[in-house]
């Protein structure tokens, strides 16, 4: 019997890539979704509604592992008070719903792997390198990640091995940050944002999915792990590299920070700040990144 991996957020950008990898690696995959019409060969779909705390319990009871990716896109809309609440609750209430089923039936999955973000360290500019032991920030992004991880810790308290993947900016062929930037850069209209000095820790979606697979298969993985390349990429370097990949030299001046704040409001901190983040902890397990060079990673995504 193939071991079954239940994924929340499995129909999103990362979830789709991860599903392909898991199926190719010999696992069966189940996905919790609100869309009752989905039908894909080799994948089992179960219905849930986090807002009303409804879930097909069979999804959890049939799972050997659970990967929790669900959560509202933090950069999709301006941060009103209502939107902030949606961002937090979409992450925490979904994990709590799964935890309630595990607890109710005394179900022990082999591991619970939750997404998190390097936003745990805050929307802050600085030269210091953040490790998994760096204290969390008290700003909104930091608090979102803290609450996200606390909801995962509730499942850890049930005696289940729990892993939290703090993810950087994800580069992929069909979505991720490049999906937003490509329309401008492929016309030679890309430029750096703000000072351009803010760090942009990134990761190729292939390597991110491989880290999730490692978390499933490596029993030594417990707790938080940073999933990012620490190559000191700044916004200016990233922008120049992307411009070059499209055959252009970046010529436009930097977009002033005040204009970005005018357009994005409080959410502008996402693109105007950034810290260096170490991935030494996951590498100490023997994990090796396939895409360590930004130029090679971007070229792969633009194929």
Protein backbone atom coordinates (compact mmCIF):
# COMPACT_ATOMS: atom_id res chain seq x y z
CA UNK A 1 0.00 0.00 0.00
CA UNK A 2 1.25 3.44 -0.91
CA UNK A 3 1.48 5.86 1.99
CA UNK A 4 -1.02 8.68 1.71
CA UNK A 5 -0.11 12.34 2.07
CA UNK A 6 -2.92 14.79 2.75
CA UNK A 7 -2.27 18.34 1.52
CA UNK A 8 -4.13 21.50 2.43
CA UNK A 9 -3.69 24.25 -0.14
CA UNK A 10 -2.90 21.55 -2.66
CA UNK A 11 -4.52 23.36 -5.59
CA UNK A 12 -2.20 26.38 -5.26
CA UNK A 13 1.10 27.08 -7.01
CA UNK A 14 3.33 25.23 -4.55
CA UNK A 15 0.71 22.56 -3.86
CA UNK A 16 0.48 21.58 -7.52
CA UNK A 17 4.25 21.24 -7.87
CA UNK A 18 4.49 19.31 -4.62
CA UNK A 19 1.67 16.96 -5.65
CA UNK A 20 3.55 16.05 -8.85
CA UNK A 21 6.73 15.33 -6.90
CA UNK A 22 4.96 13.19 -4.29
CA UNK A 23 3.13 11.13 -6.93
CA UNK A 24 6.40 10.62 -8.81
CA UNK A 25 8.02 9.57 -5.52
CA UNK A 26 5.54 6.74 -5.00
CA UNK A 27 3.04 8.30 -2.59
CA UNK A 28 -0.70 8.64 -2.95
CA UNK A 29 -2.03 12.17 -2.50
CA UNK A 30 -5.25 13.53 -1.02
CA UNK A 31 -6.23 17.20 -1.12
CA UNK A 32 -8.61 19.14 1.07
CA UNK A 33 -10.53 21.66 -1.03
CA UNK A 34 -13.70 23.75 -1.15
CA UNK A 35 -14.27 22.80 -4.80
CA UNK A 36 -16.44 19.70 -5.01
CA UNK A 37 -16.05 19.47 -8.82
CA UNK A 38 -12.33 18.72 -8.92
CA UNK A 39 -11.46 15.37 -10.48
CA UNK A 40 -7.84 14.46 -11.24
CA UNK A 41 -6.61 10.94 -11.87
CA UNK A 42 -4.54 9.59 -9.00
CA UNK A 43 -5.65 12.26 -6.51
CA UNK A 44 -8.40 11.97 -3.90
CA UNK A 45 -10.30 15.16 -3.07
CA UNK A 46 -12.09 15.81 0.20
CA UNK A 47 -14.32 18.77 1.01
CA UNK A 48 -13.74 21.19 3.86
CA UNK A 49 -14.84 24.70 4.79
CA UNK A 50 -12.54 26.32 7.31
CA UNK A 51 -14.81 29.31 7.94
CA UNK A 52 -17.63 27.05 9.13
CA UNK A 53 -15.19 24.51 10.64
CA UNK A 54 -16.52 21.67 8.49
CA UNK A 55 -14.33 18.87 7.19
CA UNK A 56 -14.65 15.39 5.74
CA UNK A 57 -12.91 13.57 8.57
CA UNK A 58 -12.03 10.65 6.29
CA UNK A 59 -9.36 12.86 4.72
CA UNK A 60 -7.47 13.03 8.01
CA UNK A 61 -8.21 9.47 9.12
CA UNK A 62 -6.86 8.02 5.85
CA UNK A 63 -3.66 10.08 5.94
CA UNK A 64 -0.20 8.84 6.89
CA UNK A 65 1.28 12.36 6.62
CA UNK A 66 -0.22 15.85 6.47
CA UNK A 67 1.28 18.85 4.69
CA UNK A 68 -0.37 22.14 5.62
CA UNK A 69 0.02 24.82 2.92
CA UNK A 70 -3.37 26.53 3.21
CA UNK A 71 -3.53 30.25 3.84
CA UNK A 72 -4.70 33.46 2.18
CA UNK A 73 -2.09 35.09 -0.08
CA UNK A 74 -0.49 37.73 2.12
CA UNK A 75 0.17 40.05 -0.84
CA UNK A 76 -3.10 39.65 -2.77
CA UNK A 77 -4.99 42.63 -1.32
CA UNK A 78 -4.33 45.77 0.72
CA UNK A 79 -4.09 45.17 4.44
CA UNK A 80 -7.31 46.38 5.98
CA UNK A 81 -8.11 45.20 9.50
CA UNK A 82 -10.51 42.67 7.99
CA UNK A 83 -7.91 41.44 5.53
CA UNK A 84 -5.32 41.03 8.27
CA UNK A 85 -7.76 38.91 10.24
CA UNK A 86 -8.43 36.74 7.17
CA UNK A 87 -4.70 36.22 6.62
CA UNK A 88 -4.15 35.02 10.18
CA UNK A 89 -7.31 32.94 10.56
CA UNK A 90 -6.91 31.17 7.21
CA UNK A 91 -3.67 29.72 8.56
CA UNK A 92 -4.54 29.08 12.18
CA UNK A 93 -8.16 27.92 11.99
CA UNK A 94 -7.34 25.44 9.22
CA UNK A 95 -4.62 23.82 11.33
CA UNK A 96 -6.88 23.84 14.38
CA UNK A 97 -9.61 22.09 12.38
CA UNK A 98 -7.23 19.30 11.39
CA UNK A 99 -5.94 19.09 14.93
CA UNK A 100 -9.46 18.69 16.29
CA UNK A 101 -10.02 15.63 14.07
CA UNK A 102 -6.68 14.11 15.08
CA UNK A 103 -7.46 14.63 18.74
CA UNK A 104 -11.08 13.41 18.48
CA UNK A 105 -10.02 10.08 16.98
CA UNK A 106 -6.64 9.83 18.69
CA UNK A 107 -5.18 9.60 15.18
CA UNK A 108 -1.40 9.61 14.93
CA UNK A 109 -0.02 10.58 11.54
CA UNK A 110 3.71 10.02 10.99
CA UNK A 111 4.40 13.74 10.55
CA UNK A 112 2.67 17.08 10.23
CA UNK A 113 4.57 19.52 8.01
CA UNK A 114 3.41 23.12 8.03
CA UNK A 115 4.34 26.00 5.79
CA UNK A 116 5.58 29.17 7.44
CA UNK A 117 7.58 32.13 6.18
CA UNK A 118 10.81 34.01 6.70
CA UNK A 119 8.46 36.86 7.57
CA UNK A 120 8.81 35.31 11.04
CA UNK A 121 11.90 37.51 11.35
CA UNK A 122 9.92 40.62 10.41
CA UNK A 123 9.70 43.25 7.69
CA UNK A 124 13.05 44.68 8.68
CA UNK A 125 16.20 45.74 6.85
CA UNK A 126 19.49 44.61 8.38
CA UNK A 127 22.85 42.99 7.76
CA UNK A 128 22.57 40.25 10.37
CA UNK A 129 21.88 36.69 9.21
CA UNK A 130 18.71 35.16 10.67
CA UNK A 131 18.81 31.56 11.85
CA UNK A 132 15.99 29.42 13.21
CA UNK A 133 17.00 30.63 16.69
CA UNK A 134 16.54 34.31 15.81
CA UNK A 135 13.70 35.84 17.83
CA UNK A 136 10.46 36.58 15.97
CA UNK A 137 9.49 40.13 15.10
CA UNK A 138 6.55 41.94 16.62
CA UNK A 139 5.27 43.48 13.37
CA UNK A 140 2.28 42.16 11.44
CA UNK A 141 4.20 39.73 9.23
CA UNK A 142 6.12 38.42 12.22
CA UNK A 143 2.92 37.93 14.20
CA UNK A 144 1.26 36.08 11.31
CA UNK A 145 4.10 33.57 11.17
CA UNK A 146 4.17 33.21 14.94
CA UNK A 147 0.46 32.39 15.09
CA UNK A 148 0.86 30.08 12.09
CA UNK A 149 3.57 28.12 13.87
CA UNK A 150 1.71 28.09 17.18
CA UNK A 151 -1.19 26.34 15.45
CA UNK A 152 1.27 23.72 14.18
CA UNK A 153 2.66 23.34 17.70
CA UNK A 154 -0.81 22.32 18.90
CA UNK A 155 -0.44 19.24 16.69
CA UNK A 156 3.06 18.68 18.01
CA UNK A 157 1.49 18.59 21.47
CA UNK A 158 -0.49 15.53 20.35
CA UNK A 159 2.77 13.61 20.09
CA UNK A 160 3.12 14.01 16.33
CA UNK A 161 6.44 14.90 14.69
CA UNK A 162 5.95 18.45 13.46
CA UNK A 163 8.07 20.42 10.99
CA UNK A 164 7.71 24.11 10.08
CA UNK A 165 9.15 25.30 6.77
CA UNK A 166 10.00 29.03 6.82
CA UNK A 167 9.91 29.87 3.15
CA UNK A 168 11.57 32.69 1.22
CA UNK A 169 10.44 34.17 -2.11
CA UNK A 170 9.49 31.25 -4.34
CA UNK A 171 10.63 31.19 -7.96
CA UNK A 172 8.61 29.03 -10.33
CA UNK A 173 7.58 28.69 -13.94
CA UNK A 174 3.86 29.31 -13.56
CA UNK A 175 3.48 31.46 -10.48
CA UNK A 176 5.37 32.91 -7.54
CA UNK A 177 7.06 36.29 -7.57
CA UNK A 178 8.18 35.97 -11.20
CA UNK A 179 4.57 35.76 -12.34
CA UNK A 180 4.06 39.30 -11.03
CA UNK A 181 7.35 40.74 -12.32
CA UNK A 182 7.67 39.16 -15.76
CA UNK A 183 5.11 41.34 -17.61
CA UNK A 184 7.24 44.44 -16.96
CA UNK A 185 10.70 42.92 -17.17
CA UNK A 186 10.11 41.11 -20.46
CA UNK A 187 9.41 44.53 -22.00
CA UNK A 188 12.58 46.01 -20.58
CA UNK A 189 10.63 48.09 -18.07
CA UNK A 190 11.84 46.51 -14.84
CA UNK A 191 13.61 48.42 -12.09
CA UNK A 192 14.65 48.14 -8.46
CA UNK A 193 12.28 49.13 -5.68
CA UNK A 194 12.99 51.70 -2.98
CA UNK A 195 16.67 51.73 -2.04
CA UNK A 196 17.24 48.43 -3.84
CA UNK A 197 19.46 47.39 -0.93
CA UNK A 198 16.84 45.24 0.81
CA UNK A 199 17.70 41.53 0.78
CA UNK A 200 15.55 39.06 -1.16
CA UNK A 201 16.11 35.53 0.15
CA UNK A 202 14.72 33.25 -2.58
CA UNK A 203 14.21 29.58 -3.35
CA UNK A 204 13.35 27.66 -6.51
CA UNK A 205 10.02 25.82 -6.20
CA UNK A 206 11.77 22.52 -7.04
CA UNK A 207 14.08 22.83 -4.04
CA UNK A 208 11.19 23.89 -1.80
CA UNK A 209 9.22 20.80 -2.78
CA UNK A 210 12.29 18.64 -2.17
CA UNK A 211 12.54 20.08 1.34
CA UNK A 212 8.94 19.04 1.98
CA UNK A 213 9.77 15.56 0.72
CA UNK A 214 12.80 15.52 3.04
CA UNK A 215 10.54 16.51 5.93
CA UNK A 216 8.28 13.55 5.15
CA UNK A 217 11.06 11.00 4.80
CA UNK A 218 13.63 12.18 7.35
CA UNK A 219 12.53 11.42 10.90
CA UNK A 220 15.30 13.68 12.22
CA UNK A 221 13.50 16.75 10.92
CA UNK A 222 11.62 18.37 13.80
CA UNK A 223 10.80 22.02 14.42
CA UNK A 224 11.56 25.03 12.22
CA UNK A 225 13.76 25.07 9.11
CA UNK A 226 14.55 27.99 6.83
CA UNK A 227 13.94 27.23 3.16
CA UNK A 228 15.89 29.84 1.25
CA UNK A 229 19.18 30.53 -0.50
CA UNK A 230 21.45 32.80 1.55
CA UNK A 231 23.44 34.40 -1.25
CA UNK A 232 22.99 38.03 -0.18
CA UNK A 233 20.74 38.81 -3.15
CA UNK A 234 19.42 42.35 -2.90
CA UNK A 235 16.45 43.80 -4.73
CA UNK A 236 18.81 45.58 -7.13
CA UNK A 237 20.74 42.39 -7.88
CA UNK A 238 17.52 40.42 -8.37
CA UNK A 239 16.09 43.07 -10.69
CA UNK A 240 19.30 43.28 -12.77
CA UNK A 241 19.49 39.48 -13.05
CA UNK A 242 15.87 39.25 -14.21
CA UNK A 243 16.40 42.06 -16.72
CA UNK A 244 19.49 40.32 -18.11
CA UNK A 245 17.56 37.05 -18.42
CA UNK A 246 15.18 38.82 -20.80
CA UNK A 247 18.10 40.33 -22.72
CA UNK A 248 17.88 43.86 -21.31
CA UNK A 249 20.09 46.09 -19.24
CA UNK A 250 18.18 47.69 -16.41
CA UNK A 251 18.00 51.38 -17.26
CA UNK A 252 15.01 52.80 -15.41
CA UNK A 253 15.60 54.59 -12.07
CA UNK A 254 14.58 52.94 -8.84
CA UNK A 255 10.88 53.24 -7.96
CA UNK A 256 10.70 55.67 -5.01
CA UNK A 257 9.56 54.11 -1.75
CA UNK A 258 6.88 56.73 -1.22
CA UNK A 259 5.19 55.78 -4.50
CA UNK A 260 5.18 52.12 -3.51
CA UNK A 261 3.67 52.97 -0.13
CA UNK A 262 1.08 55.12 -1.88
CA UNK A 263 0.04 52.18 -4.05
CA UNK A 264 0.34 49.35 -1.56
CA UNK A 265 -0.24 50.99 1.80
CA UNK A 266 1.13 49.14 4.82
CA UNK A 267 1.71 46.09 2.63
CA UNK A 268 4.59 47.92 0.93
CA UNK A 269 6.88 46.63 3.66
CA UNK A 270 6.86 43.27 1.86
CA UNK A 271 8.90 44.68 -1.04
CA UNK A 272 10.77 47.48 0.70
CA UNK A 273 12.38 45.39 3.44
CA UNK A 274 14.33 42.16 3.64
CA UNK A 275 16.82 40.32 5.80
CA UNK A 276 19.50 37.71 5.15
CA UNK A 277 18.37 34.22 6.17
CA UNK A 278 20.53 31.14 6.73
CA UNK A 279 19.60 27.65 5.48
CA UNK A 280 22.51 25.94 7.26
CA UNK A 281 20.15 23.92 9.47
CA UNK A 282 18.47 22.05 6.63
CA UNK A 283 21.83 21.60 4.87
CA UNK A 284 23.25 20.06 8.05
CA UNK A 285 20.84 17.15 7.47
CA UNK A 286 22.54 16.45 4.15
CA UNK A 287 20.03 18.35 2.01
CA UNK A 288 21.54 19.85 -1.12
CA UNK A 289 19.94 22.60 -3.16
CA UNK A 290 19.77 22.04 -6.92
CA UNK A 291 19.38 25.75 -7.68
CA UNK A 292 21.95 27.78 -5.75
CA UNK A 293 22.69 30.35 -8.44
CA UNK A 294 20.10 33.07 -9.06
CA UNK A 295 20.83 33.39 -12.77
CA UNK A 296 20.43 29.64 -13.34
CA UNK A 297 17.25 29.53 -11.25
CA UNK A 298 15.63 32.39 -13.14
CA UNK A 299 16.62 30.96 -16.54
CA UNK A 300 15.08 27.63 -15.57
CA UNK A 301 11.84 29.38 -14.62
CA UNK A 302 11.73 31.26 -17.93
CA UNK A 303 12.18 28.19 -20.14
